[in-house]
mmCIF file of C-alpha atoms in Angstrom:
data_model
loop_
_atom_site.group_PDB
_atom_site.id
_atom_site.type_symbol
_atom_site.label_atom_id
_atom_site.label_comp_id
_atom_site.label_asym_id
_atom_site.label_seq_id
_atom_site.Cartn_x
_atom_site.Cartn_y
_atom_site.Cartn_z
ATOM 1 C CA UNK A 1 0.000 0.000 0.000
ATOM 2 C CA UNK A 2 0.992 3.609 -0.505
ATOM 3 C CA UNK A 3 -0.038 6.726 -2.381
ATOM 4 C CA UNK A 4 0.664 6.313 -6.098
ATOM 5 C CA UNK A 5 1.356 8.983 -8.679
ATOM 6 C CA UNK A 6 -2.326 9.500 -9.579
ATOM 7 C CA UNK A 7 -3.591 9.643 -5.995
ATOM 8 C CA UNK A 8 -4.595 6.008 -5.553
ATOM 9 C CA UNK A 9 -4.031 4.009 -2.382
ATOM 10 C CA UNK A 10 -1.885 1.219 -3.867
ATOM 11 C CA UNK A 11 1.570 1.301 -5.454
ATOM 12 C CA UNK A 12 2.004 -0.273 -8.867
ATOM 13 C CA UNK A 13 3.522 0.304 -12.261
ATOM 14 C CA UNK A 14 2.954 3.230 -14.534
ATOM 15 C CA UNK A 15 -0.076 5.187 -15.605
ATOM 16 C CA UNK A 16 -0.570 4.728 -19.334
ATOM 17 C CA UNK A 17 -2.539 7.671 -20.693
ATOM 18 C CA UNK A 18 -2.891 9.663 -23.905
ATOM 19 C CA UNK A 19 -3.781 13.287 -24.742
ATOM 20 C CA UNK A 20 -7.321 12.257 -25.628
ATOM 21 C CA UNK A 21 -7.744 10.304 -22.340
ATOM 22 C CA UNK A 22 -8.000 7.062 -24.280
ATOM 23 C CA UNK A 23 -4.865 5.322 -23.029
ATOM 24 C CA UNK A 24 -4.757 1.873 -21.433
ATOM 25 C CA UNK A 25 -4.983 3.217 -17.869
ATOM 26 C CA UNK A 26 -7.741 5.641 -18.858
ATOM 27 C CA UNK A 27 -10.006 2.867 -20.120
ATOM 28 C CA UNK A 28 -9.023 -0.306 -18.285
ATOM 29 C CA UNK A 29 -11.403 -2.088 -15.926
ATOM 30 C CA UNK A 30 -10.820 -1.998 -12.165
ATOM 31 C CA UNK A 31 -13.542 -4.195 -10.676
ATOM 32 C CA UNK A 32 -12.168 -4.197 -7.134
ATOM 33 C CA UNK A 33 -11.436 -0.447 -7.155
ATOM 34 C CA UNK A 34 -7.898 -0.928 -5.897
ATOM 35 C CA UNK A 35 -6.445 1.507 -8.426
ATOM 36 C CA UNK A 36 -4.683 -1.283 -10.370
ATOM 37 C CA UNK A 37 -5.971 -2.413 -13.764
ATOM 38 C CA UNK A 38 -7.430 -5.911 -13.762
ATOM 39 C CA UNK A 39 -5.287 -6.890 -16.767
ATOM 40 C CA UNK A 40 -1.548 -6.312 -17.406
ATOM 41 C CA UNK A 41 -0.552 -3.860 -20.115
ATOM 42 C CA UNK A 42 1.446 -5.562 -22.867
ATOM 43 C CA UNK A 43 3.711 -2.965 -24.424
ATOM 44 C CA UNK A 44 5.499 -5.437 -26.690
ATOM 45 C CA UNK A 45 6.698 -9.023 -26.504
ATOM 46 C CA UNK A 46 9.532 -8.046 -24.232
ATOM 47 C CA UNK A 47 7.856 -5.412 -22.064
ATOM 48 C CA UNK A 48 4.810 -5.947 -19.869
ATOM 49 C CA UNK A 49 3.509 -3.775 -17.044
ATOM 50 C CA UNK A 50 1.883 -6.313 -14.748
ATOM 51 C CA UNK A 51 0.458 -3.679 -12.379
ATOM 52 C CA UNK A 52 -0.607 -0.766 -14.560
ATOM 53 C CA UNK A 53 -2.348 1.989 -12.632
ATOM 54 C CA UNK A 54 -6.033 2.586 -13.276
ATOM 55 C CA UNK A 55 -7.726 5.953 -13.410
ATOM 56 C CA UNK A 56 -8.358 7.105 -9.860
ATOM 57 C CA UNK A 57 -11.318 9.260 -8.865
ATOM 58 C CA UNK A 58 -10.982 10.572 -5.316
ATOM 59 C CA UNK A 59 -13.985 10.141 -3.061
ATOM 60 C CA UNK A 60 -16.090 13.298 -3.401
ATOM 61 C CA UNK A 61 -16.582 15.439 -0.335
ATOM 62 C CA UNK A 62 -19.960 14.916 1.396
ATOM 63 C CA UNK A 63 -22.592 17.475 0.494
ATOM 64 C CA UNK A 64 -26.006 18.492 1.838
ATOM 65 C CA UNK A 65 -29.181 17.887 -0.148
ATOM 66 C CA UNK A 66 -32.211 20.018 0.724
ATOM 67 C CA UNK A 67 -35.719 18.874 -0.180
ATOM 68 C CA UNK A 68 -39.227 20.106 0.644
ATOM 69 C CA UNK A 69 -40.688 17.106 2.394
ATOM 70 C CA UNK A 70 -44.271 18.328 2.788
ATOM 71 C CA UNK A 71 -46.640 21.302 2.435
ATOM 72 C CA UNK A 72 -49.807 21.399 4.539
ATOM 73 C CA UNK A 73 -52.330 24.212 4.933
ATOM 74 C CA UNK A 74 -55.498 25.241 6.695
ATOM 75 C CA UNK A 75 -58.311 25.886 6.158
ATOM 76 C CA UNK A 76 -58.524 23.107 3.585
ATOM 77 C CA UNK A 77 -61.247 24.954 1.613
ATOM 78 C CA UNK A 78 -60.223 28.612 1.840
ATOM 79 C CA UNK A 79 -62.262 31.587 0.723
ATOM 80 C CA UNK A 80 -60.920 34.883 -0.536
ATOM 81 C CA UNK A 81 -59.491 37.074 2.240
ATOM 82 C CA UNK A 82 -59.043 34.049 4.514
ATOM 83 C CA UNK A 83 -55.663 33.918 6.252
ATOM 84 C CA UNK A 84 -54.366 30.602 4.877
ATOM 85 C CA UNK A 85 -51.640 29.141 7.101
ATOM 86 C CA UNK A 86 -49.029 26.947 5.400
ATOM 87 C CA UNK A 87 -46.602 24.625 7.185
ATOM 88 C CA UNK A 88 -43.580 23.806 5.024
ATOM 89 C CA UNK A 89 -41.230 21.039 6.170
ATOM 90 C CA UNK A 90 -37.712 20.994 4.716
ATOM 91 C CA UNK A 91 -35.255 18.121 5.231
ATOM 92 C CA UNK A 92 -31.541 17.787 4.590
ATOM 93 C CA UNK A 93 -31.193 14.289 3.105
ATOM 94 C CA UNK A 94 -27.503 14.769 2.297
ATOM 95 C CA UNK A 95 -24.336 13.627 4.069
ATOM 96 C CA UNK A 96 -23.214 17.046 5.327
ATOM 97 C CA UNK A 97 -24.759 19.971 7.120
ATOM 98 C CA UNK A 98 -26.060 22.993 5.225
ATOM 99 C CA UNK A 99 -25.258 26.586 6.020
ATOM 100 C CA UNK A 100 -27.799 29.407 5.875
ATOM 101 C CA UNK A 101 -30.455 29.363 3.160
ATOM 102 C CA UNK A 102 -33.878 30.802 2.332
ATOM 103 C CA UNK A 103 -37.186 29.036 1.823
ATOM 104 C CA UNK A 104 -39.661 30.760 -0.485
ATOM 105 C CA UNK A 105 -43.383 30.175 -0.908
ATOM 106 C CA UNK A 106 -45.021 31.149 -4.199
ATOM 107 C CA UNK A 107 -48.591 31.313 -5.478
ATOM 108 C CA UNK A 108 -48.786 30.908 -9.251
ATOM 109 C CA UNK A 109 -45.053 31.757 -9.426
ATOM 110 C CA UNK A 110 -45.473 35.002 -7.457
ATOM 111 C CA UNK A 111 -43.635 35.070 -4.157
ATOM 112 C CA UNK A 112 -45.801 35.152 -1.048
ATOM 113 C CA UNK A 113 -43.083 35.193 1.568
ATOM 114 C CA UNK A 114 -39.447 34.220 2.174
ATOM 115 C CA UNK A 115 -38.140 32.741 5.431
ATOM 116 C CA UNK A 116 -34.560 32.211 6.632
ATOM 117 C CA UNK A 117 -32.932 29.050 8.040
ATOM 118 C CA UNK A 118 -29.471 29.630 9.514
ATOM 119 C CA UNK A 119 -28.267 26.001 9.339
ATOM 120 C CA UNK A 120 -29.540 22.437 9.007
ATOM 121 C CA UNK A 121 -27.642 19.308 9.985
ATOM 122 C CA UNK A 122 -27.484 16.207 7.801
ATOM 123 C CA UNK A 123 -30.753 14.252 8.157
ATOM 124 C CA UNK A 124 -32.205 17.199 10.072
ATOM 125 C CA UNK A 125 -35.505 18.870 9.265
ATOM 126 C CA UNK A 126 -37.208 22.168 9.980
ATOM 127 C CA UNK A 127 -40.846 23.330 9.689
ATOM 128 C CA UNK A 128 -41.695 26.937 8.897
ATOM 129 C CA UNK A 129 -45.036 28.745 8.832
ATOM 130 C CA UNK A 130 -46.227 31.053 6.053
ATOM 131 C CA UNK A 131 -49.428 33.140 5.901
ATOM 132 C CA UNK A 132 -51.189 33.964 2.631
ATOM 133 C CA UNK A 133 -54.376 35.983 2.156
ATOM 134 C CA UNK A 134 -55.743 35.400 -1.359
ATOM 135 C CA UNK A 135 -57.444 38.423 -2.886
ATOM 136 C CA UNK A 136 -59.336 36.589 -5.615
ATOM 137 C CA UNK A 137 -60.927 33.211 -6.204
ATOM 138 C CA UNK A 138 -59.536 30.548 -8.500
ATOM 139 C CA UNK A 139 -57.080 27.684 -8.787
ATOM 140 C CA UNK A 140 -53.627 28.284 -7.345
ATOM 141 C CA UNK A 141 -50.325 26.472 -7.708
ATOM 142 C CA UNK A 142 -48.514 26.785 -4.384
ATOM 143 C CA UNK A 143 -44.781 26.039 -4.583
ATOM 144 C CA UNK A 144 -42.245 25.869 -1.764
ATOM 145 C CA UNK A 145 -38.553 26.113 -2.698
ATOM 146 C CA UNK A 146 -35.706 25.200 -0.350
ATOM 147 C CA UNK A 147 -32.518 27.219 -0.924
ATOM 148 C CA UNK A 148 -34.459 29.507 -3.260
ATOM 149 C CA UNK A 149 -31.440 31.820 -3.680
ATOM 150 C CA UNK A 150 -28.990 28.970 -4.446
ATOM 151 C CA UNK A 151 -26.699 29.637 -1.493
ATOM 152 C CA UNK A 152 -25.935 25.979 -0.668
ATOM 153 C CA UNK A 153 -23.815 23.663 -2.840
ATOM 154 C CA UNK A 154 -25.822 20.427 -2.877
ATOM 155 C CA UNK A 155 -25.389 16.905 -4.156
ATOM 156 C CA UNK A 156 -28.626 17.325 -6.144
ATOM 157 C CA UNK A 157 -29.551 20.844 -7.215
ATOM 158 C CA UNK A 158 -32.760 19.799 -8.964
ATOM 159 C CA UNK A 159 -34.962 18.537 -6.126
ATOM 160 C CA UNK A 160 -35.517 21.689 -4.056
ATOM 161 C CA UNK A 161 -39.169 22.396 -4.902
ATOM 162 C CA UNK A 162 -42.556 20.896 -4.080
ATOM 163 C CA UNK A 163 -45.972 21.991 -5.376
ATOM 164 C CA UNK A 164 -49.552 21.574 -4.195
ATOM 165 C CA UNK A 165 -52.740 22.856 -5.805
ATOM 166 C CA UNK A 166 -55.571 24.549 -3.939
ATOM 167 C CA UNK A 167 -58.911 26.052 -4.903
ATOM 168 C CA UNK A 168 -59.860 29.410 -3.380
ATOM 169 C CA UNK A 169 -63.597 29.978 -3.298
ATOM 170 C CA UNK A 170 -65.767 33.075 -3.126
ATOM 171 C CA UNK A 171 -69.217 33.885 -1.785
ATOM 172 C CA UNK A 172 -72.116 35.253 -3.796
ATOM 173 C CA UNK A 173 -75.328 36.923 -2.681
ATOM 174 C CA UNK A 174 -78.155 37.071 -5.186
ATOM 175 C CA UNK A 175 -81.874 37.594 -5.259
ATOM 176 C CA UNK A 176 -84.845 39.020 -7.124
ATOM 177 C CA UNK A 177 -87.213 41.932 -6.644
ATOM 178 C CA UNK A 178 -90.721 41.261 -7.912
ATOM 179 C CA UNK A 179 -94.103 42.924 -7.851
ATOM 180 C CA UNK A 180 -95.971 41.086 -5.092
ATOM 181 C CA UNK A 181 -99.347 41.959 -6.525
ATOM 182 C CA UNK A 182 -101.367 39.904 -3.993
ATOM 183 C CA UNK A 183 -99.114 41.129 -1.115
ATOM 184 C CA UNK A 184 -98.613 37.661 0.395
ATOM 185 C CA UNK A 185 -94.800 37.955 0.597
ATOM 186 C CA UNK A 186 -94.302 35.047 -1.833
ATOM 187 C CA UNK A 187 -93.609 35.162 -5.540
ATOM 188 C CA UNK A 188 -96.551 33.554 -7.298
ATOM 189 C CA UNK A 189 -96.996 32.644 -10.944
ATOM 190 C CA UNK A 190 -97.349 35.698 -13.115
ATOM 191 C CA UNK A 191 -95.632 38.131 -10.693
ATOM 192 C CA UNK A 192 -92.950 39.884 -12.744
ATOM 193 C CA UNK A 193 -89.577 41.148 -11.636
ATOM 194 C CA UNK A 194 -89.048 44.859 -11.063
ATOM 195 C CA UNK A 195 -86.224 46.538 -12.946
ATOM 196 C CA UNK A 196 -84.024 49.330 -11.599
ATOM 197 C CA UNK A 197 -84.448 48.760 -7.852
ATOM 198 C CA UNK A 198 -81.322 49.871 -5.960
ATOM 199 C CA UNK A 199 -79.755 47.157 -3.765
ATOM 200 C CA UNK A 200 -77.116 48.043 -1.178
ATOM 201 C CA UNK A 201 -74.750 45.552 0.494
ATOM 202 C CA UNK A 202 -72.914 45.973 3.788
ATOM 203 C CA UNK A 203 -70.752 43.582 5.778
ATOM 204 C CA UNK A 204 -70.945 43.122 9.543
ATOM 205 C CA UNK A 205 -67.568 43.198 11.265
ATOM 206 C CA UNK A 206 -67.684 41.909 14.817
ATOM 207 C CA UNK A 207 -65.383 42.932 17.637
ATOM 208 C CA UNK A 208 -65.338 41.585 21.179
ATOM 209 C CA UNK A 209 -68.046 43.957 22.370
ATOM 210 C CA UNK A 210 -69.652 45.427 19.291
ATOM 211 C CA UNK A 211 -70.120 45.218 15.566
ATOM 212 C CA UNK A 212 -69.802 47.701 12.727
ATOM 213 C CA UNK A 213 -71.294 47.908 9.264
ATOM 214 C CA UNK A 214 -68.830 48.158 6.389
ATOM 215 C CA UNK A 215 -70.202 49.343 3.056
ATOM 216 C CA UNK A 216 -69.432 46.853 0.282
ATOM 217 C CA UNK A 217 -71.260 48.215 -2.752
ATOM 218 C CA UNK A 218 -74.559 48.698 -4.484
ATOM 219 C CA UNK A 219 -76.217 47.573 -7.695
ATOM 220 C CA UNK A 220 -79.581 47.772 -9.454
ATOM 221 C CA UNK A 221 -81.906 44.981 -10.484
ATOM 222 C CA UNK A 222 -81.851 43.968 -14.122
ATOM 223 C CA UNK A 223 -84.681 43.546 -16.600
ATOM 224 C CA UNK A 224 -85.972 40.439 -14.836
ATOM 225 C CA UNK A 225 -85.572 41.940 -11.356
ATOM 226 C CA UNK A 226 -82.475 39.878 -10.518
ATOM 227 C CA UNK A 227 -79.394 41.179 -8.724
ATOM 228 C CA UNK A 228 -76.142 39.649 -7.453
ATOM 229 C CA UNK A 229 -72.957 40.476 -5.559
ATOM 230 C CA UNK A 230 -70.014 38.162 -6.275
ATOM 231 C CA UNK A 231 -66.395 37.919 -5.241
ATOM 232 C CA UNK A 232 -67.247 38.164 -1.533
ATOM 233 C CA UNK A 233 -65.350 36.729 1.417
ATOM 234 C CA UNK A 234 -67.336 34.609 3.808
ATOM 235 C CA UNK A 235 -69.040 36.546 6.579
ATOM 236 C CA UNK A 236 -72.260 38.224 7.686
ATOM 237 C CA UNK A 237 -73.956 40.707 5.369
ATOM 238 C CA UNK A 238 -76.893 43.111 5.304
ATOM 239 C CA UNK A 239 -78.843 43.509 2.064
ATOM 240 C CA UNK A 240 -80.957 46.671 1.767
ATOM 241 C CA UNK A 241 -83.312 47.727 -0.992
ATOM 242 C CA UNK A 242 -84.420 51.099 -2.160
ATOM 243 C CA UNK A 243 -88.198 51.325 -2.324
ATOM 244 C CA UNK A 244 -89.364 52.580 -5.744
ATOM 245 C CA UNK A 245 -92.036 55.299 -5.876
ATOM 246 C CA UNK A 246 -95.545 53.901 -5.733
ATOM 247 C CA UNK A 247 -94.498 50.635 -4.020
ATOM 248 C CA UNK A 248 -94.823 49.350 -0.475
ATOM 249 C CA UNK A 249 -92.750 46.531 1.003
ATOM 250 C CA UNK A 250 -94.609 43.299 1.716
ATOM 251 C CA UNK A 251 -91.694 41.205 3.005
ATOM 252 C CA UNK A 252 -89.945 41.303 5.387
ATOM 253 C CA UNK A 253 -92.573 43.271 7.240
ATOM 254 C CA UNK A 254 -90.148 45.124 9.539
ATOM 255 C CA UNK A 255 -88.119 47.149 7.047
ATOM 256 C CA UNK A 256 -86.066 47.206 3.925
ATOM 257 C CA UNK A 257 -83.261 44.918 5.163
#
């Protein structure tokens, strides 16, 4: 045993190479990885190297490997303006510890938030929390990326991301104003919708001791008397109508709300 001229752990003959790396030592087999070719190198009938050196690749240094192990979130069926809480678990599956790195969370490739991890041991894991408040309904691709700024040299640079898909819902309030000709508070056959009635929507915001009305918007009934408010977060709402000239309200009996 002993360090040979190409860095191997066993002494032997010569290293037979060529400028194009196609020499005997460059291409010989070394099944037992002892740094000596399995076959002798016959130079000519009078010259044989019985222990030609094989190409030696030093053992690479251990490296970390960061992966996103899981992404969970709640609520599972979020509405717009809900505070959606994500828990992102990152694991170092490599053979060495990782220095500082960032974890980013994205919604449809737009960054929500970035969090910092100062270090992570080999086989260690860390869970971080992210908060996202979606402003509009629809389908979202949520992606978590470990080492999002490529600060850590890893054994595998292509496995840092994980994606989940969530559906963000919205609320809708809709109704119809009609001419209650028999004044029974129920729409009967033949009772037509009333066009142009103003409808106002407010949201109730509750505090510990009180509640406040927040104006949301207003609209007018269409040709058939229908109206709707869409794109609403879940909550409590007040719907008010404007009473057209010449009409009285039949339902509800206690006011226009």
